[in-house]
C-alpha cells in the first residue's frame, strides 16, 4: 500500500529546498514562474513611472547654463532630458517615452540626421527658428506642434535673434524595447530643400489633399506642422458651441489629414482647453501622458500629491493614475502619449469616475 497521504495541496518542501532548486535550474537558464506571476500579471498597471512636474522658470535657468557650457554643434542636440524620478538613468519620462527641452541660439545649427525613433516638438519659447523635415523647412512659433516621423531627415537652425526652446518627445524607450534602433548622419549640416517653407500646411491642412496622395510607408502624416493659431481657433470653436466634457474639458487630437489617424503611429498628441475655474472629474487611462502648459495654470491633483503647473511647465501622469485638473485661469494644455500604440494593440483603457 502507498502510505503517501492524499494531496493536501501542500508539499513538505522547505523554502531552503525550493531555493536550492531555483539555484540549480537557474544555472541552466530556467526560472520558476510561480515566484513571479503576481508581478508579471497585475490586476491594474503598476508602473515605476511617477507623477512629476518641471517648473519652466527653474529649468530655463539650467538651459541658460547649458548654452554657456556647450554649443549646439558640439552637443549635436543641446537638450536637458526630463528624467522621470522613478526611472532615473533611463532617459525616460514614461516607461515608453522620452522627453527633453532643447535650446538653439541665434546662428546655431543642429545638423541633419535621421533615425527610426519618431520625434515631436512643441515650441515653448522664441519665434522664427526653423526645423527642416524631409526637404521642407518649417518656421517655428510658440505653441506650434511639429512632427519628425520615423526615418525622416531633420535639422534645426536659428536665423532669428533670440534663443528658441522647445519640448522634444520621442518614442526612444518603445523602440529600444523592440531592439529596432537605426540611425544615420547626413554629410550635409543643412539638408537641401525641395519645397517652399510651410508647403505641407497649405497642401494638406485646408481640408483638401492632392487627389492621388497615398499614405506613406512610415505611416506618417504628410502634414508635419500644426500651427498654434489653428489649434487655438479649433478649441475656441468648440468652446463657443458646446459644454466642456466633465472629464476632459475641450479636448482635440492632432490627426493625419489623409488617414484621420495620429500623425505618427507611435505617439498621439492632443490639445485641450479648460475654461477658467473648470475642475475635471477624476480620470485615468492606461497611457502614461506628458503635458505642457501653453496658457494659464492648472492645479493637478493625484491620490498622493498635488502641484500647480504654469506656462511652459511640463508634467507627467503615469499609466492608470487617477488625476484631476483644476484650471486656475483659462488653461491651454498640450499632451502626448503612446495611446495610438495601445489602441492599435487593443490595450488602451480609460476610466471616468
Ligand atoms: C533627436 O534626434 C533630437 O533631432 C532631439 O532634435 C532629441 C533625443 C534622443 C534621440 C534623438 C533632434 C533626441 C534625438
CSV table of C-alpha atoms and ligand atoms in Angstrom, one decimal:
chain,number,residue,atom,x,y,z
A,1,UNK,CA,0.0,0.0,0.0
A,2,UNK,CA,1.1,3.5,-0.7
A,3,UNK,CA,1.4,5.5,2.5
A,4,UNK,CA,1.6,8.9,0.9
A,5,UNK,CA,-1.3,10.8,2.3
A,6,UNK,CA,-3.8,12.2,-0.2
A,7,UNK,CA,-2.6,15.6,-1.6
A,8,UNK,CA,-3.5,18.5,0.6
A,9,UNK,CA,-2.1,21.0,-1.9
A,10,UNK,CA,1.0,21.3,0.2
A,11,UNK,CA,4.4,19.7,-0.3
A,12,UNK,CA,6.7,19.2,2.6
A,13,UNK,CA,9.5,21.0,0.7
A,14,UNK,CA,11.1,23.8,2.8
A,15,UNK,CA,11.8,27.3,1.5
A,16,UNK,CA,15.5,26.3,1.5
A,17,UNK,CA,14.9,23.2,-0.7
A,18,UNK,CA,13.0,25.4,-3.1
A,19,UNK,CA,15.7,28.0,-3.2
A,20,UNK,CA,18.3,25.3,-3.8
A,21,UNK,CA,16.2,24.0,-6.7
A,22,UNK,CA,15.9,27.5,-8.2
A,23,UNK,CA,19.6,27.9,-8.0
A,24,UNK,CA,20.2,24.6,-9.8
A,25,UNK,CA,17.8,25.4,-12.6
A,26,UNK,CA,19.0,29.0,-12.7
A,27,UNK,CA,22.3,27.7,-13.9
A,28,UNK,CA,20.5,26.2,-16.9
A,29,UNK,CA,18.7,29.5,-17.7
A,30,UNK,CA,15.4,28.4,-16.1
A,31,UNK,CA,13.3,30.2,-13.5
A,32,UNK,CA,10.0,29.3,-11.7
A,33,UNK,CA,7.1,31.3,-12.9
A,34,UNK,CA,5.2,30.8,-9.6
A,35,UNK,CA,7.6,33.2,-7.9
A,36,UNK,CA,6.9,36.0,-10.4
A,37,UNK,CA,3.4,35.5,-11.7
A,38,UNK,CA,1.9,38.1,-9.4
A,39,UNK,CA,4.4,40.8,-10.6
A,40,UNK,CA,4.0,39.9,-14.2
A,41,UNK,CA,0.3,39.9,-14.4
A,42,UNK,CA,-1.1,42.6,-12.2
A,43,UNK,CA,-4.8,43.4,-11.8
A,44,UNK,CA,-4.1,47.0,-12.9
A,45,UNK,CA,-1.0,48.7,-14.3
A,46,UNK,CA,1.9,49.0,-11.9
A,47,UNK,CA,4.5,51.4,-13.1
A,48,UNK,CA,7.8,52.7,-11.9
A,49,UNK,CA,6.9,55.9,-13.6
A,50,UNK,CA,5.9,58.6,-11.1
A,51,UNK,CA,3.9,61.8,-11.4
A,52,UNK,CA,6.4,64.6,-11.8
A,53,UNK,CA,6.4,68.3,-12.5
A,54,UNK,CA,9.2,70.5,-14.0
A,55,UNK,CA,8.8,74.3,-13.5
A,56,UNK,CA,9.9,76.1,-16.7
A,57,UNK,CA,11.5,79.1,-14.9
A,58,UNK,CA,13.7,76.7,-13.0
A,59,UNK,CA,14.7,74.5,-15.9
A,60,UNK,CA,15.2,77.6,-18.1
A,61,UNK,CA,18.0,78.8,-15.7
A,62,UNK,CA,19.7,75.4,-16.3
A,63,UNK,CA,19.2,75.7,-20.0
A,64,UNK,CA,20.9,79.1,-19.9
A,65,UNK,CA,23.9,77.5,-18.1
A,66,UNK,CA,24.0,74.7,-20.7
A,67,UNK,CA,24.2,77.2,-23.5
A,68,UNK,CA,27.3,78.7,-21.8
A,69,UNK,CA,28.8,75.2,-21.4
A,70,UNK,CA,28.3,73.6,-24.8
A,71,UNK,CA,27.4,74.7,-28.4
A,72,UNK,CA,24.7,73.1,-30.4
A,73,UNK,CA,27.3,71.9,-32.8
A,74,UNK,CA,29.4,70.2,-30.0
A,75,UNK,CA,26.3,68.7,-28.4
A,76,UNK,CA,24.7,67.6,-31.7
A,77,UNK,CA,21.5,68.3,-29.9
A,78,UNK,CA,21.7,70.6,-26.8
A,79,UNK,CA,18.9,69.1,-24.7
A,80,UNK,CA,18.2,68.7,-21.0
A,81,UNK,CA,16.4,65.3,-20.6
A,82,UNK,CA,13.3,65.4,-18.4
A,83,UNK,CA,14.0,62.2,-16.4
A,84,UNK,CA,11.1,60.6,-14.5
A,85,UNK,CA,12.1,60.4,-10.8
A,86,UNK,CA,11.0,56.7,-10.8
A,87,UNK,CA,13.1,55.9,-13.9
A,88,UNK,CA,16.4,57.8,-13.3
A,89,UNK,CA,19.2,57.0,-15.7
A,90,UNK,CA,17.0,55.6,-18.4
A,91,UNK,CA,16.4,58.9,-20.3
A,92,UNK,CA,12.7,58.2,-19.8
A,93,UNK,CA,9.7,60.4,-18.9
A,94,UNK,CA,7.3,57.5,-19.0
A,95,UNK,CA,8.1,53.8,-19.4
A,96,UNK,CA,7.8,54.1,-23.2
A,97,UNK,CA,8.7,57.7,-24.0
A,98,UNK,CA,11.5,60.2,-23.8
A,99,UNK,CA,11.1,64.0,-23.3
A,100,UNK,CA,13.6,66.8,-23.2
A,101,UNK,CA,13.9,70.6,-23.6
A,102,UNK,CA,16.1,71.6,-26.5
A,103,UNK,CA,17.7,75.0,-26.9
A,104,UNK,CA,19.2,76.6,-30.0
A,105,UNK,CA,20.7,80.0,-30.0
A,106,UNK,CA,20.8,82.6,-32.8
A,107,UNK,CA,23.2,81.5,-35.6
A,108,UNK,CA,23.4,77.9,-34.4
A,109,UNK,CA,22.7,74.8,-36.4
A,110,UNK,CA,21.8,71.3,-35.2
A,111,UNK,CA,23.0,69.2,-38.1
A,112,UNK,CA,20.9,66.8,-40.3
A,113,UNK,CA,20.4,63.2,-39.2
A,114,UNK,CA,17.6,60.6,-39.3
A,115,UNK,CA,16.7,57.7,-37.1
A,116,UNK,CA,14.0,55.1,-36.6
A,117,UNK,CA,12.8,56.9,-33.4
A,118,UNK,CA,10.0,59.3,-34.2
A,119,UNK,CA,10.1,62.8,-32.6
A,120,UNK,CA,7.6,65.5,-31.9
A,121,UNK,CA,8.3,69.1,-30.9
A,122,UNK,CA,6.1,71.6,-29.1
A,123,UNK,CA,7.6,75.1,-29.3
A,124,UNK,CA,7.8,76.9,-25.9
A,125,UNK,CA,9.9,80.0,-26.4
A,126,UNK,CA,11.2,82.1,-29.2
A,127,UNK,CA,9.9,82.8,-32.7
A,128,UNK,CA,11.4,82.2,-36.1
A,129,UNK,CA,13.9,79.4,-35.8
A,130,UNK,CA,13.4,76.5,-38.2
A,131,UNK,CA,13.3,72.8,-38.4
A,132,UNK,CA,13.6,71.1,-41.8
A,133,UNK,CA,11.9,67.7,-42.3
A,134,UNK,CA,12.5,65.7,-45.4
A,135,UNK,CA,13.4,68.6,-47.7
A,136,UNK,CA,11.0,71.2,-46.3
A,137,UNK,CA,11.6,74.0,-43.8
A,138,UNK,CA,9.1,75.0,-41.1
A,139,UNK,CA,9.4,78.3,-39.3
A,140,UNK,CA,8.5,77.7,-35.7
A,141,UNK,CA,6.3,79.8,-33.4
A,142,UNK,CA,5.3,79.3,-29.8
A,143,UNK,CA,2.7,76.6,-29.5
A,144,UNK,CA,3.3,75.0,-32.9
A,145,UNK,CA,3.3,71.3,-32.9
A,146,UNK,CA,5.9,69.8,-35.4
A,147,UNK,CA,6.5,66.1,-36.1
A,148,UNK,CA,9.6,64.4,-37.3
A,149,UNK,CA,8.4,60.9,-38.2
A,150,UNK,CA,10.5,57.8,-38.2
A,151,UNK,CA,13.4,57.8,-40.6
A,152,UNK,CA,12.9,61.4,-41.9
A,153,UNK,CA,15.9,63.7,-42.3
A,154,UNK,CA,15.8,66.6,-39.9
A,155,UNK,CA,17.9,69.5,-38.9
A,156,UNK,CA,17.3,72.7,-36.9
A,157,UNK,CA,18.7,76.2,-37.2
A,158,UNK,CA,18.1,79.6,-35.6
A,159,UNK,CA,18.2,82.5,-38.0
A,160,UNK,CA,16.2,84.7,-35.6
A,161,UNK,CA,17.8,87.0,-33.0
A,162,UNK,CA,16.6,85.2,-29.8
A,163,UNK,CA,17.1,81.7,-28.3
A,164,UNK,CA,14.5,79.1,-29.2
A,165,UNK,CA,13.4,76.4,-26.7
A,166,UNK,CA,11.1,73.5,-27.4
A,167,UNK,CA,9.8,70.3,-25.8
A,168,UNK,CA,11.0,67.2,-27.6
A,169,UNK,CA,9.1,64.0,-27.3
A,170,UNK,CA,10.4,60.7,-28.8
A,171,UNK,CA,9.5,57.0,-28.7
A,172,UNK,CA,13.0,56.1,-27.6
A,173,UNK,CA,12.1,53.5,-25.0
A,174,UNK,CA,9.5,51.9,-27.1
A,175,UNK,CA,12.0,51.5,-30.0
A,176,UNK,CA,14.7,50.3,-27.6
A,177,UNK,CA,12.3,47.7,-26.1
A,178,UNK,CA,11.7,46.3,-29.6
A,179,UNK,CA,15.5,46.5,-30.5
A,180,UNK,CA,14.7,48.5,-33.6
A,181,UNK,CA,17.0,51.5,-33.4
A,182,UNK,CA,18.7,52.6,-36.6
A,183,UNK,CA,20.3,56.0,-37.3
A,184,UNK,CA,22.3,57.8,-39.9
A,185,UNK,CA,24.1,61.1,-40.1
A,186,UNK,CA,23.9,63.3,-43.1
A,187,UNK,CA,27.0,64.6,-44.9
A,188,UNK,CA,25.3,68.0,-45.0
A,189,UNK,CA,24.7,70.1,-41.9
A,190,UNK,CA,21.6,71.6,-43.5
A,191,UNK,CA,19.6,69.3,-45.8
A,192,UNK,CA,18.8,70.5,-49.3
A,193,UNK,CA,15.3,72.0,-49.6
A,194,UNK,CA,12.9,70.7,-52.2
A,195,UNK,CA,9.7,72.7,-51.4
A,196,UNK,CA,8.9,76.2,-50.1
A,197,UNK,CA,8.6,76.6,-46.3
A,198,UNK,CA,5.2,75.7,-45.0
A,199,UNK,CA,4.1,73.9,-48.2
A,200,UNK,CA,2.8,70.9,-46.1
A,201,UNK,CA,0.3,73.1,-44.2
A,202,UNK,CA,-1.2,74.6,-47.4
A,203,UNK,CA,-1.1,71.3,-49.3
A,204,UNK,CA,-2.7,69.1,-46.7
A,205,UNK,CA,-4.0,71.3,-43.9
A,206,UNK,CA,-7.0,73.1,-45.6
A,207,UNK,CA,-9.5,70.2,-45.8
A,208,UNK,CA,-8.0,69.4,-49.2
A,209,UNK,CA,-5.3,66.9,-50.2
A,210,UNK,CA,-3.7,66.2,-53.6
A,211,UNK,CA,-6.0,63.8,-55.3
A,212,UNK,CA,-3.6,61.0,-55.6
A,213,UNK,CA,-1.9,61.4,-52.2
A,214,UNK,CA,-1.4,57.9,-50.7
A,215,UNK,CA,-0.4,57.1,-47.1
A,216,UNK,CA,3.4,57.0,-46.6
A,217,UNK,CA,5.1,53.7,-45.8
A,218,UNK,CA,6.2,55.1,-42.4
A,219,UNK,CA,2.5,55.7,-41.5
A,220,UNK,CA,3.3,59.4,-41.0
A,221,UNK,CA,1.2,62.4,-41.8
A,222,UNK,CA,2.3,64.4,-44.8
A,223,UNK,CA,1.4,67.5,-42.7
A,224,UNK,CA,4.1,67.9,-40.2
A,225,UNK,CA,3.5,71.3,-38.8
A,226,UNK,CA,0.3,72.2,-36.9
A,227,UNK,CA,0.3,75.9,-36.3
A,228,UNK,CA,-0.8,77.1,-32.8
A,229,UNK,CA,-3.2,79.7,-34.2
A,230,UNK,CA,-5.2,77.0,-35.9
A,231,UNK,CA,-5.2,74.8,-32.8
A,232,UNK,CA,-6.5,77.7,-30.7
A,233,UNK,CA,-9.1,78.6,-33.3
A,234,UNK,CA,-10.4,75.0,-33.2
A,235,UNK,CA,-10.5,74.9,-29.4
A,236,UNK,CA,-12.4,78.3,-29.4
A,237,UNK,CA,-14.9,76.9,-31.9
A,238,UNK,CA,-15.7,74.0,-29.5
A,239,UNK,CA,-15.9,76.3,-26.6
A,240,UNK,CA,-18.3,78.6,-28.4
A,241,UNK,CA,-20.7,75.8,-29.3
A,242,UNK,CA,-20.5,73.0,-26.7
A,243,UNK,CA,-20.3,72.5,-23.0
A,244,UNK,CA,-17.0,71.2,-21.7
A,245,UNK,CA,-16.7,67.4,-21.2
A,246,UNK,CA,-16.7,66.9,-17.4
A,247,UNK,CA,-13.5,64.7,-17.5
A,248,UNK,CA,-11.6,66.3,-20.4
A,249,UNK,CA,-12.8,69.9,-20.9
A,250,UNK,CA,-12.4,70.7,-24.6
A,251,UNK,CA,-10.0,68.2,-26.0
A,252,UNK,CA,-8.8,67.7,-29.5
A,253,UNK,CA,-6.4,65.2,-31.1
A,254,UNK,CA,-4.0,66.1,-33.8
A,255,UNK,CA,-4.6,64.0,-37.0
A,256,UNK,CA,-3.0,62.9,-40.2
A,257,UNK,CA,-5.4,64.5,-42.8
A,258,UNK,CA,-5.0,61.5,-45.1
A,259,UNK,CA,-6.0,58.8,-42.7
A,260,UNK,CA,-7.6,60.5,-39.7
A,261,UNK,CA,-5.2,58.7,-37.5
A,262,UNK,CA,-2.5,60.0,-35.2
A,263,UNK,CA,0.2,62.0,-37.2
A,264,UNK,CA,2.7,59.3,-36.2
A,265,UNK,CA,1.9,55.6,-35.3
A,266,UNK,CA,3.8,55.5,-32.1
A,267,UNK,CA,2.8,58.8,-30.4
A,268,UNK,CA,-0.5,60.6,-30.2
A,269,UNK,CA,-0.8,64.3,-29.4
A,270,UNK,CA,-3.6,66.3,-28.0
A,271,UNK,CA,-4.7,69.9,-27.3
A,272,UNK,CA,-7.1,70.9,-24.6
A,273,UNK,CA,-8.8,74.0,-23.3
A,274,UNK,CA,-10.0,74.2,-19.7
A,275,UNK,CA,-12.3,77.2,-19.0
A,276,UNK,CA,-11.3,79.4,-16.0
A,277,UNK,CA,-12.4,77.6,-12.9
A,278,UNK,CA,-13.1,74.3,-14.6
A,279,UNK,CA,-12.2,71.3,-12.5
A,280,UNK,CA,-12.1,67.9,-14.3
A,281,UNK,CA,-13.8,64.9,-12.8
A,282,UNK,CA,-11.5,62.0,-11.7
A,283,UNK,CA,-10.0,60.3,-14.8
A,284,UNK,CA,-7.3,57.8,-15.6
A,285,UNK,CA,-6.1,55.9,-18.7
A,286,UNK,CA,-3.5,53.3,-19.4
A,287,UNK,CA,-1.3,55.6,-21.4
A,288,UNK,CA,1.3,57.5,-19.3
A,289,UNK,CA,0.9,61.1,-20.5
A,290,UNK,CA,3.3,64.1,-20.8
A,291,UNK,CA,1.7,67.5,-20.6
A,292,UNK,CA,2.9,71.0,-21.4
A,293,UNK,CA,1.1,74.1,-20.3
A,294,UNK,CA,0.7,76.7,-23.1
A,295,UNK,CA,-1.7,79.2,-21.4
A,296,UNK,CA,-2.8,79.8,-17.8
A,297,UNK,CA,-2.2,77.4,-15.0
A,298,UNK,CA,-3.6,74.2,-13.6
A,299,UNK,CA,-3.7,72.5,-10.2
A,300,UNK,CA,-3.0,68.8,-10.7
A,301,UNK,CA,-4.4,66.5,-8.0
A,302,UNK,CA,-3.4,62.9,-7.8
A,303,UNK,CA,-4.1,60.4,-4.9
A,304,UNK,CA,-0.9,61.3,-3.1
A,305,UNK,CA,0.2,64.6,-4.4
A,306,UNK,CA,-0.8,68.0,-5.8
A,307,UNK,CA,1.1,70.6,-7.7
A,308,UNK,CA,0.4,73.7,-9.8
A,309,UNK,CA,1.7,73.9,-13.3
A,310,UNK,CA,2.1,77.3,-15.0
A,311,UNK,CA,3.1,78.5,-18.5
A,312,UNK,CA,5.7,76.2,-20.3
A,313,UNK,CA,5.8,73.8,-17.3
A,314,UNK,CA,5.9,70.1,-18.1
A,315,UNK,CA,4.3,67.4,-16.0
A,316,UNK,CA,3.7,63.7,-16.4
A,317,UNK,CA,0.9,61.5,-15.2
A,318,UNK,CA,1.7,57.7,-15.1
A,319,UNK,CA,-0.5,55.0,-16.5
A,320,UNK,CA,-3.7,54.4,-14.5
A,321,UNK,CA,-3.0,57.2,-12.0
A,322,UNK,CA,-6.3,58.9,-11.2
A,323,UNK,CA,-6.0,62.7,-11.6
A,324,UNK,CA,-8.0,65.9,-11.7
A,325,UNK,CA,-7.0,69.2,-13.4
A,326,UNK,CA,-8.3,72.4,-12.0
A,327,UNK,CA,-7.8,75.5,-14.2
A,328,UNK,CA,-7.0,78.5,-12.1
A,329,UNK,CA,-7.1,80.8,-15.2
A,330,UNK,CA,-8.3,79.6,-18.5
A,331,UNK,CA,-5.7,77.0,-19.5
A,332,UNK,CA,-4.5,75.5,-22.7
A,333,UNK,CA,-2.6,72.2,-22.5
A,334,UNK,CA,-0.7,70.1,-25.0
A,335,UNK,CA,-0.1,66.4,-24.2
A,336,UNK,CA,1.4,63.4,-25.9
A,337,UNK,CA,1.4,59.6,-25.1
A,338,UNK,CA,1.7,56.2,-26.6
A,339,UNK,CA,-2.1,55.9,-26.8
A,340,UNK,CA,-2.1,55.1,-30.6
A,341,UNK,CA,0.2,52.1,-29.9
A,342,UNK,CA,-2.1,50.8,-27.2
A,343,UNK,CA,-5.1,51.3,-29.3
A,344,UNK,CA,-3.6,49.5,-32.3
A,345,UNK,CA,-2.9,46.6,-30.0
A,346,UNK,CA,-6.3,46.7,-28.3
A,347,UNK,CA,-4.7,47.5,-24.9
A,348,UNK,CA,-5.8,51.1,-24.2
A,349,UNK,CA,-8.3,51.6,-21.4
A,350,UNK,CA,-9.7,54.6,-19.6
A,351,UNK,CA,-11.9,55.1,-16.5
A,352,UNK,CA,-14.1,58.1,-16.0
A,353,UNK,CA,-15.4,58.4,-12.4
B,1,LIG,C1,17.0,63.9,-31.6
B,1,LIG,O1,17.3,63.5,-32.9
B,1,LIG,C2,16.6,65.2,-31.4
B,1,LIG,O2,16.7,65.8,-33.7
B,1,LIG,C3,16.2,65.6,-30.1
B,1,LIG,O3,16.3,67.3,-32.3
B,1,LIG,C4,16.2,64.7,-29.1
B,1,LIG,C5,16.7,62.5,-28.2
B,1,LIG,C6,17.0,61.2,-28.4
B,1,LIG,C7,17.4,60.8,-29.6
B,1,LIG,C8,17.4,61.6,-30.7
B,1,LIG,C9,16.5,66.2,-32.6
B,1,LIG,C10,16.6,63.4,-29.3
B,1,LIG,C11,17.0,63.0,-30.5
